[in-house]
Coordinates of C-alpha atoms and ligand atoms in Angstrom, one line a residue:
X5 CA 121.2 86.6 111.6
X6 CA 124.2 85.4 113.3
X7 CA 124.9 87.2 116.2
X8 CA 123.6 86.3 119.5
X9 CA 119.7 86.4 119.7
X10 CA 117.7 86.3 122.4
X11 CA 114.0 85.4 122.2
X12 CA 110.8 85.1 123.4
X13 CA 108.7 81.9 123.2
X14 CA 104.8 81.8 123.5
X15 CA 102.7 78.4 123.4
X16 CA 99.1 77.9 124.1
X17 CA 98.1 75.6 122.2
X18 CA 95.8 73.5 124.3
X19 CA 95.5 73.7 127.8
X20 CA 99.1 75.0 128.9
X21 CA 100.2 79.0 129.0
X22 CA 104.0 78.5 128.6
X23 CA 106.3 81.6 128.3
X24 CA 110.0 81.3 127.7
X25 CA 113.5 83.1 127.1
X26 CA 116.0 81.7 125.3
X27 CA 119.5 83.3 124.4
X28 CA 122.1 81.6 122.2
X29 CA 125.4 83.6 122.2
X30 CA 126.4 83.2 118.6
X31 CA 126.1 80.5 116.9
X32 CA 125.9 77.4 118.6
X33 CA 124.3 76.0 121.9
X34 CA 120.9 77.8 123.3
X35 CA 120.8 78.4 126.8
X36 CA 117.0 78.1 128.4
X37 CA 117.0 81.5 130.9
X38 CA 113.6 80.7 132.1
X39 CA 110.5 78.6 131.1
X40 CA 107.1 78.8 132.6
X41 CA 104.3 76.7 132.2
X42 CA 100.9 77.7 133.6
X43 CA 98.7 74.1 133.1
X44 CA 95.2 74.2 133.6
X45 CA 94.4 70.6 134.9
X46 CA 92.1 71.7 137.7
X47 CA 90.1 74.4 134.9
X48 CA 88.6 71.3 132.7
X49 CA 89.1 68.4 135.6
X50 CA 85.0 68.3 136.7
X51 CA 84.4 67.4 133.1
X52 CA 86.7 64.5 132.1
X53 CA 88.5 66.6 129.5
X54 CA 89.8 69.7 127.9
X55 CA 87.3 72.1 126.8
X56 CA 88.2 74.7 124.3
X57 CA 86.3 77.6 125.2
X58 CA 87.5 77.3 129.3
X59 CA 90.7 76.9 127.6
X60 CA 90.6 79.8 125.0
X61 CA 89.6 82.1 127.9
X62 CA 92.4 80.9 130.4
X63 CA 95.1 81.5 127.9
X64 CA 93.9 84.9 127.5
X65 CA 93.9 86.2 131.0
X66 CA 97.2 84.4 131.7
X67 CA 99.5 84.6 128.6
X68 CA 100.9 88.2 130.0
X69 CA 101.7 87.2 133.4
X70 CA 103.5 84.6 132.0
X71 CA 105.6 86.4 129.8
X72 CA 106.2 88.6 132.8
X73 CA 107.1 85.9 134.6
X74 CA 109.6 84.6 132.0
X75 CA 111.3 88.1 131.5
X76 CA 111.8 88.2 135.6
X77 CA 112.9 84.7 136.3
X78 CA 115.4 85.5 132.8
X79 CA 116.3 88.4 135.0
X80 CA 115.2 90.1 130.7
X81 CA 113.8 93.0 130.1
X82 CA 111.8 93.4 126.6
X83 CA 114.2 95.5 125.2
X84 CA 116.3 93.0 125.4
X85 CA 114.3 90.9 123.2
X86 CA 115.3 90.3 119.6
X87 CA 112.5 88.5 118.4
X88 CA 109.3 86.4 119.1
X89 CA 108.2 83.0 118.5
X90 CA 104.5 82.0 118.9
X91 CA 102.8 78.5 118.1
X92 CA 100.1 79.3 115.7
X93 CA 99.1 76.0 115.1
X94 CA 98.0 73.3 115.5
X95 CA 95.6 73.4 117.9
X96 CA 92.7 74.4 119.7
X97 CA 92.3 77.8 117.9
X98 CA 90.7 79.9 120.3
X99 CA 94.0 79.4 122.6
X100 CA 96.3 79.6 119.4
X101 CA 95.0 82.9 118.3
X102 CA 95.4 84.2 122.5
X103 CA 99.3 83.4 121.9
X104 CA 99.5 84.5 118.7
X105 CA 97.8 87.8 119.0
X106 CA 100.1 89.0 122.4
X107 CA 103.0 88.0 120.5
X108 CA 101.6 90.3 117.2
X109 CA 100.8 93.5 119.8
X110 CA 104.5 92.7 121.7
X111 CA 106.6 92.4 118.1
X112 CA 104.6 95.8 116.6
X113 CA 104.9 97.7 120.1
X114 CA 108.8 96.9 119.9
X115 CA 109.3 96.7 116.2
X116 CA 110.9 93.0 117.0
X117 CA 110.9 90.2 114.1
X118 CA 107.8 87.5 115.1
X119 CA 108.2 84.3 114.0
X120 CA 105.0 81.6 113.6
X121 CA 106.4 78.1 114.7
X122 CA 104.2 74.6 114.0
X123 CA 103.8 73.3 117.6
X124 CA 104.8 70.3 116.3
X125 CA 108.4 71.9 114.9
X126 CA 108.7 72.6 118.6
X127 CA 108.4 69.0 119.8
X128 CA 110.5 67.8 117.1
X129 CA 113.3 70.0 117.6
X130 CA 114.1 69.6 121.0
X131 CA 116.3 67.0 120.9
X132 CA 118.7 69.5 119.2
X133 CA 117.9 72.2 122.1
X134 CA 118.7 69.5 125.0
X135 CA 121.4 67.3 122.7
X136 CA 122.4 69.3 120.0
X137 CA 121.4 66.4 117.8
X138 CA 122.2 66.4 113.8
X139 CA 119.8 65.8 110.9
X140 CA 118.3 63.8 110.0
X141 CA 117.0 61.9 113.2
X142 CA 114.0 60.0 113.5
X143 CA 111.3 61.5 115.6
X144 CA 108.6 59.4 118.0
X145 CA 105.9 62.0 119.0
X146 CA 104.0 60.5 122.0
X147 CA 101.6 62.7 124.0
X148 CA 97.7 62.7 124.9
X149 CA 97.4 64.1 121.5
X150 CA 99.8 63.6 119.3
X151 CA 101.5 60.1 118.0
X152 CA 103.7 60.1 114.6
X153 CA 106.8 59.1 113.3
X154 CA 109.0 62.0 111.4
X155 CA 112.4 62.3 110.0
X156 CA 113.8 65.1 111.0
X157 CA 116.1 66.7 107.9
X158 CA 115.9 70.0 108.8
X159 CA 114.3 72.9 110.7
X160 CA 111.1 72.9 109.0
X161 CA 111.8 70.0 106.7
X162 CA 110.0 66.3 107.9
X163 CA 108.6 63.6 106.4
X164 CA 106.2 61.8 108.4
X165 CA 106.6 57.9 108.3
X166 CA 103.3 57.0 109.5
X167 CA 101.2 57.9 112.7
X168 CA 98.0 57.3 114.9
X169 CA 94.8 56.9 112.8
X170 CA 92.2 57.5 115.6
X171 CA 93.7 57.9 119.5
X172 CA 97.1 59.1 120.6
X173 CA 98.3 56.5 123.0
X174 CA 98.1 59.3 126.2
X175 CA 94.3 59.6 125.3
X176 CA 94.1 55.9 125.4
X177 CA 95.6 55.8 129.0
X178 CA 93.5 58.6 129.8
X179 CA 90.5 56.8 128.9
X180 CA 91.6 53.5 130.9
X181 CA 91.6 55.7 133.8
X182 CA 88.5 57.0 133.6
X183 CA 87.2 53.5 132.6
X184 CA 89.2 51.8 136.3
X185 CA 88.1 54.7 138.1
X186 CA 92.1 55.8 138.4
X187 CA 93.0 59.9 138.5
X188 CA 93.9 62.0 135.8
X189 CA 96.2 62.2 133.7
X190 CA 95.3 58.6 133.3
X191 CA 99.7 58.1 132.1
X192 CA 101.3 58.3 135.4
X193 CA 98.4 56.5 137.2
X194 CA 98.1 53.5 135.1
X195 CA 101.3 53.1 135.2
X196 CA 101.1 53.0 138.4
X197 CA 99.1 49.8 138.8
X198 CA 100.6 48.4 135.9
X199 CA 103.4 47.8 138.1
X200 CA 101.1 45.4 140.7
X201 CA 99.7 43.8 137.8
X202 CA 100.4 40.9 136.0
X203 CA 100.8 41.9 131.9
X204 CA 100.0 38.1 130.8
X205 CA 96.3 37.6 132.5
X206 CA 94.6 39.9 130.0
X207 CA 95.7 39.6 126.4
X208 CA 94.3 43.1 124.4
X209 CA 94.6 43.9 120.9
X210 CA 97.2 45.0 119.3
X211 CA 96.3 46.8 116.6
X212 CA 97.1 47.2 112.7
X213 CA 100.7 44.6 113.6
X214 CA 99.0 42.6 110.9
X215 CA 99.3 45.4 108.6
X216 CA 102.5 46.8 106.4
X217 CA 103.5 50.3 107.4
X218 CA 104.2 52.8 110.2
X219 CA 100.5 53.4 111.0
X220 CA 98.6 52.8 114.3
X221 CA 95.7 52.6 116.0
X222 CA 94.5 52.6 120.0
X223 CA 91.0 53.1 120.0
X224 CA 90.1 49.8 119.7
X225 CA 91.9 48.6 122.7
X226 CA 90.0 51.2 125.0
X227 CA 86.8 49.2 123.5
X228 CA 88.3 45.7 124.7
X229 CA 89.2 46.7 128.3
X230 CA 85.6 48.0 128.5
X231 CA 84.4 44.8 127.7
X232 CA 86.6 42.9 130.3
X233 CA 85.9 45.7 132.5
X234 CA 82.1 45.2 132.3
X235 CA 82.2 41.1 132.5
X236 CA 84.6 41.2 135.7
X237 CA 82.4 43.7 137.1
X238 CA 78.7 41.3 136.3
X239 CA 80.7 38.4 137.6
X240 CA 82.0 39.6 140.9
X241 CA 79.4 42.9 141.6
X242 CA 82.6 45.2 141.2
X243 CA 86.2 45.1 139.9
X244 CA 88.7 44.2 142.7
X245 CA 92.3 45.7 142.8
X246 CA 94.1 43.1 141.8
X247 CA 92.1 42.6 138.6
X248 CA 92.1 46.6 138.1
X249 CA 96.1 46.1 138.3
X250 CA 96.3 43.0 135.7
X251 CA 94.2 45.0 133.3
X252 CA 96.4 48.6 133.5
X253 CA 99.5 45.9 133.3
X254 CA 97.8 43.9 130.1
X255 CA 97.4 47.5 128.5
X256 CA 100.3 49.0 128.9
X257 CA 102.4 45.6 127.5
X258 CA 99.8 46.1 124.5
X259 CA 100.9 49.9 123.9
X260 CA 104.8 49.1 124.3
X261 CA 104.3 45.8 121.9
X262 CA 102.5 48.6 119.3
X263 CA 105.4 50.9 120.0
X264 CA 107.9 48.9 120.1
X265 CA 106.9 46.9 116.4
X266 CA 106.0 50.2 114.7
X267 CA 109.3 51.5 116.1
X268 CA 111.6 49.1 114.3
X269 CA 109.2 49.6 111.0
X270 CA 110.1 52.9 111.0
X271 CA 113.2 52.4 112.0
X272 CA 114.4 50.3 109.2
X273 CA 113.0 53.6 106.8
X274 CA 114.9 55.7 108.5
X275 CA 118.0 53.7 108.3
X276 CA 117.2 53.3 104.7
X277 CA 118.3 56.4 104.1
X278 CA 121.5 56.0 105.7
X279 CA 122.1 58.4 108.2
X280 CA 125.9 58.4 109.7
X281 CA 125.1 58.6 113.1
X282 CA 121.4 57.3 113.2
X283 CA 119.7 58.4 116.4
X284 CA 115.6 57.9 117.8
X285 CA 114.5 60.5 119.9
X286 CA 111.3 60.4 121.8
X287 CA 109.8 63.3 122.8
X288 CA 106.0 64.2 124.6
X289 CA 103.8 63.1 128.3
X290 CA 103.9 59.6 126.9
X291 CA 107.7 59.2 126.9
X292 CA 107.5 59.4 130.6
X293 CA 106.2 55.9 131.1
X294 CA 109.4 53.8 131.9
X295 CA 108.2 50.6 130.6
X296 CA 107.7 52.7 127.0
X297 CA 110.8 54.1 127.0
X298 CA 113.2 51.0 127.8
X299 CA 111.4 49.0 125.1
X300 CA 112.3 51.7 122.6
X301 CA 115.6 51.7 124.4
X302 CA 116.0 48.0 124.1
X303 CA 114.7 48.3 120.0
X304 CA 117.4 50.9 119.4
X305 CA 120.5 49.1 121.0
X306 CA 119.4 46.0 118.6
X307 CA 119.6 48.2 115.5
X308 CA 123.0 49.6 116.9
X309 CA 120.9 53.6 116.7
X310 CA 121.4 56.1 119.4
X311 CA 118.6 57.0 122.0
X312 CA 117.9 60.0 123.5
X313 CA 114.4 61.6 125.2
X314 CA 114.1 65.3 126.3
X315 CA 113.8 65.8 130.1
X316 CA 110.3 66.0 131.1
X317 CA 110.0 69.3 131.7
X318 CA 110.8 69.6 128.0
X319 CA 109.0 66.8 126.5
X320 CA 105.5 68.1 128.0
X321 CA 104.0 71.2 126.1
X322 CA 106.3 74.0 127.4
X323 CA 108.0 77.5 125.0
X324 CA 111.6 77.0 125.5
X325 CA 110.5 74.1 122.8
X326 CA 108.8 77.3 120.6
X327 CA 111.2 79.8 121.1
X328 CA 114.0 77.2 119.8
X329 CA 112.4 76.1 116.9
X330 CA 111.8 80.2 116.1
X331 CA 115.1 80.5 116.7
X332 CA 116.0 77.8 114.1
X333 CA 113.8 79.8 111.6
X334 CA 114.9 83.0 112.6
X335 CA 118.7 81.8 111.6
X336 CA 117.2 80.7 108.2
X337 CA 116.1 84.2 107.3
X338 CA 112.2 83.5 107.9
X339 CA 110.0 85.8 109.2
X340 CA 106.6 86.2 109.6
X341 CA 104.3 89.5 109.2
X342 CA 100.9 90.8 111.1
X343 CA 99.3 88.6 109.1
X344 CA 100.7 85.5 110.6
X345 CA 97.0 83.4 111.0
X346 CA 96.2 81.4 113.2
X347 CA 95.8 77.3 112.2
X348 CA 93.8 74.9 114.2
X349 CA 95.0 72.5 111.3
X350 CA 99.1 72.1 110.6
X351 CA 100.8 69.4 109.9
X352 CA 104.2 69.2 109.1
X353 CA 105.0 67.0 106.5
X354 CA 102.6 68.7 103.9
X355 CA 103.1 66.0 101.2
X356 CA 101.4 63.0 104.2
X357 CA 97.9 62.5 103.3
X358 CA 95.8 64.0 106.6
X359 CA 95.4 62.5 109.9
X360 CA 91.4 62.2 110.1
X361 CA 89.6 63.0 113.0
X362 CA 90.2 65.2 116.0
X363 CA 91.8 64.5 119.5
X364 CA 92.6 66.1 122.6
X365 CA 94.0 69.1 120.8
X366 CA 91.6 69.8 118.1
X367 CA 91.7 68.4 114.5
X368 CA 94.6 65.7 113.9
X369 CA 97.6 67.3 112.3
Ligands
KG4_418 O1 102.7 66.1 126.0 P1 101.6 66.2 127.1 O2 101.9 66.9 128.4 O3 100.4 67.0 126.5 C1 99.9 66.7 125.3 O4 100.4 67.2 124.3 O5 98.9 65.9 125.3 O6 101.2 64.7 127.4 C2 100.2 64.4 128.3 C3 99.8 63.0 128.1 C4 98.6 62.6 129.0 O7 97.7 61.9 128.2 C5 99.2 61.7 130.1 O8 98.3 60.7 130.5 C6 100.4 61.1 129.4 O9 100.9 62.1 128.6 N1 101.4 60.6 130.3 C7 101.7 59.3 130.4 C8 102.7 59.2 131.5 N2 102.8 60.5 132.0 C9 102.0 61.3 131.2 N3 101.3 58.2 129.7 C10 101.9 57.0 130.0 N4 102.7 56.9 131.1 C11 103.2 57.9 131.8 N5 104.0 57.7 132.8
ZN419 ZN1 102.4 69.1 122.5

C-alpha cells in the first residue's frame, strides 16, 4: 500500500469519456502521465442539452480508445498498471455503468485492485493532486451541474455545508444563453458580453440572501431575465446588443453577489472549526469565469484564508481527478469487488438531507 502505484482513471459520468494515468512514486506527490478527455458537445448540441441515452451510447464505443490513448500518451502498458479507479456515481447511469463495467472486465482480465470513486470525491480532491493541500479545506463545487459547499476532512470524509436547491449556477448561464440567443456552453459566452455590459441597468434577484444558511437557489433568476427579455423585445420588436450585454452583465453581478455572500457564510463554518491553515478551493466549468473567481478571491483575502482553483483542464470533468481520489482510497486499504454497482444517486456527505430534483447530470447528489 505504500509503494509506488500507478493507476488507471475512468470517468463518464455525463457527457465526457476521460481516461487517465497517474503514478505516484512512493508516498507523496502524484504525477499526471496522461489525461484524455473525449467531450461530446457536438453529439447533444441540435437539442439544447445532454441526452442520456446519446450519451450512454458514446461512452460505450469510446471508453477503450481512450484508455488506449491514456496508456500511449503515458508511454504505460497495462501491465504496468496497479490498479483501477472508475466513477460509479453520480450520474447519468447509462454512462456510469459504460465506465464502470470496462474498468470490471480490465481489473478481472489483469487480476488488478478496482476501486469505485464518488465523482464528486474526484472534484473535491483535486486541490490536493494540483496543491498538495491539507485537511480540512473548504470546498466550492461550481459546474453546470453541481454547486455545494463541503469541508474536506479527509479522503472520503465531507460534510456538506449547504448547496443549490434547484439549478447549478453553469445551468443557469446555460439557460441565459439560450434565452439571448448566445452559443453554448452558455459560461464562457455570457461572460463574454457581460464584459460590454453595464451590471447596474438590470437589477435580478438574488436569491435565498434573506435567508440563514449556506443554501442557494438560481432558477428563479433565469425566470426574471425572461421577463425582461420578453418586455425589451415587445417594446423595441427585438433585443438590441447593447441591452443583450446589460442583461449577461446584470446576471453575472447577481451570481457572484450569491457566490460571494454564501461564500463568507460558509466560510465563517469552516473557520469555526479552526483549521491552522484555512484555505477555499474552487474547483468545476464555473470557476473559469474571472469575475467569479476574483470575488471569491477578494472574500478570502478579507478573512485572511488561502485561495487556490485547479487549472482548467482539471477543474472540468476529466480522470486524472478519478484516478487520484482512487489513489487516495487505494492508500487507505479500500477496495472494491465485481460487485461494485453502479449509482446514478451519491452524495457525499451521507448524513445532508438530499438535494431534490435532477440537473444536467441526473438526479442531485
Ligand atoms: O465542470 P463542467 O465542465 O461540467 C459539468 O460538470 O457540468 O462545467 C461546465 C459548465 C457549463 O455549464 C459552462 O457554461 C460553465 O461550466 N462555464 C462557465 C464558464 N466556463 C464554463 N460558466 C461561467 N463562466 C465561464 N467562464
Ligand atoms: Zn463534474
Amino acid at each position: 500500500m505504500d509503494g509506488p502505484l500507478t493507476i488507471l482513471g475512468i470517468e463518464s459520468s455525463c457527457d465526457d469519456t476521460a481516461a487517465a494515468i497517474l503514478h505516484q512514486p512512493i508516498v507523496g506527490d502524484a504525477e499526471i502521465l496522461a489525461s484524455v478527455v473525449h467531450g461530446q458537445t457536438d453529439l447533444h448540441a441540435p437539442f439544447g442539452g445532454v441526452v442520456p441515452e446519446i450519451a450512454a451510447r458514446a461512452h460505450a464505443e469510446k471508453v477503450d480508445l481512450c484508455v488506449e490513448e491514456a496508456l500511449l500518451a503515458a508511454n504505460v502498458s497495462l501491465k504496468d498498471v496497479d490498479a483501477i479507479a472508475v466513477t460509479a456515481g453520480p450520474g447519468l447511469i447509462g454512462g456510469v455503468i459504460s465506465g464502470v463495467m470496462c474498468a470490471k472486465g480490465l481489473s478481472a482480465s489483469l487480476n488488478i485492485p478496482l476501486i469505485g470513486v464518488n465523482h464528486l470525491a474526484g472534484h473535491a480532491l483535486t486541490p490536493r493532486l494540483t496543491d498538495q493541500v491539507a485537511f480540512p479545506y473548504l470546498m466550492l463545487l461550481v459546474s453546470g451541474g453541481h454547486c455545494q459547499f463541503l469541508t474536506a476532512h479527509g479522503p472520503e470524509e465531507f460534510s456538506r455545508l449547504g448547496g443549490t436547491i434547484d439549478d447549478a449556477p453553469g445551468e443557469a448561464f446555460d439557460k441565459t444563453a439560450r434565452l439571448l440567443g448566445l452559443p453554448q456552453p452558455g459560461g464562457p459566452a455570457v461572460q463574454a458580453e457581460a464584459a460590454k455590459g453595464d451590471p447596474k441597468r438590470f437589477r435580478f434577484p438574488r436569491p435565498l440572501l434573506d435567508r440563514p444558511g449556506c443554501d442557494m437557489s438560481f432558477s428563479g433568476l433565469k425566470t426574471a431575465l425572461l421577463r425582461q427579455r420578453d418586455a425589451i423585445v415587445t417594446e423595441k420588436g427585438g433585443l438590441p446588443m447593447q441591452d443583450r450585454a446589460d442583461m449577461c452583465a446584470g446576471f453575472q453581478a447577481a451570481v457572484v453577489d450569491v457566490l460571494a455572500e454564501k461564500t463568507r457564510r460558509a466560510l465563517d463554518i469552516y473557520l469555526a472549526e479552526n483549521p491552522s491553515e484555512p484555505l477555499l478551493a474552487v474547483a468545476g466549468g464555473v470557476a473559469a469565469n474571472t469575475a467569479i473567481r476574483a470575488e471569491l478571491e477578494t472574500v478570502c483575502a478579507h478573512k485572511s484564508v488561502a485561495f487556490t482553483a485547479p487549472p482548467l483542464a482539471l477543474c472540468t470533468d476529466n480522470a486524472a481527478m478519478i484516478a487520484y481520489a482512487g489513489l487516495e482510497r487505494y492508500r487507505t486499504g479500500a477496495r472494491d469487488g465485481m460487485d461494485l454497482s453502479a449509482r446514478p444517486r451519491w452524495p457525499l456527505d451521507q448524513t445532508a438531507p438530499a438535494l431534490l430534483g435532477s440537473g444536467k447530470k441526473g438526479a442531485k447528489a
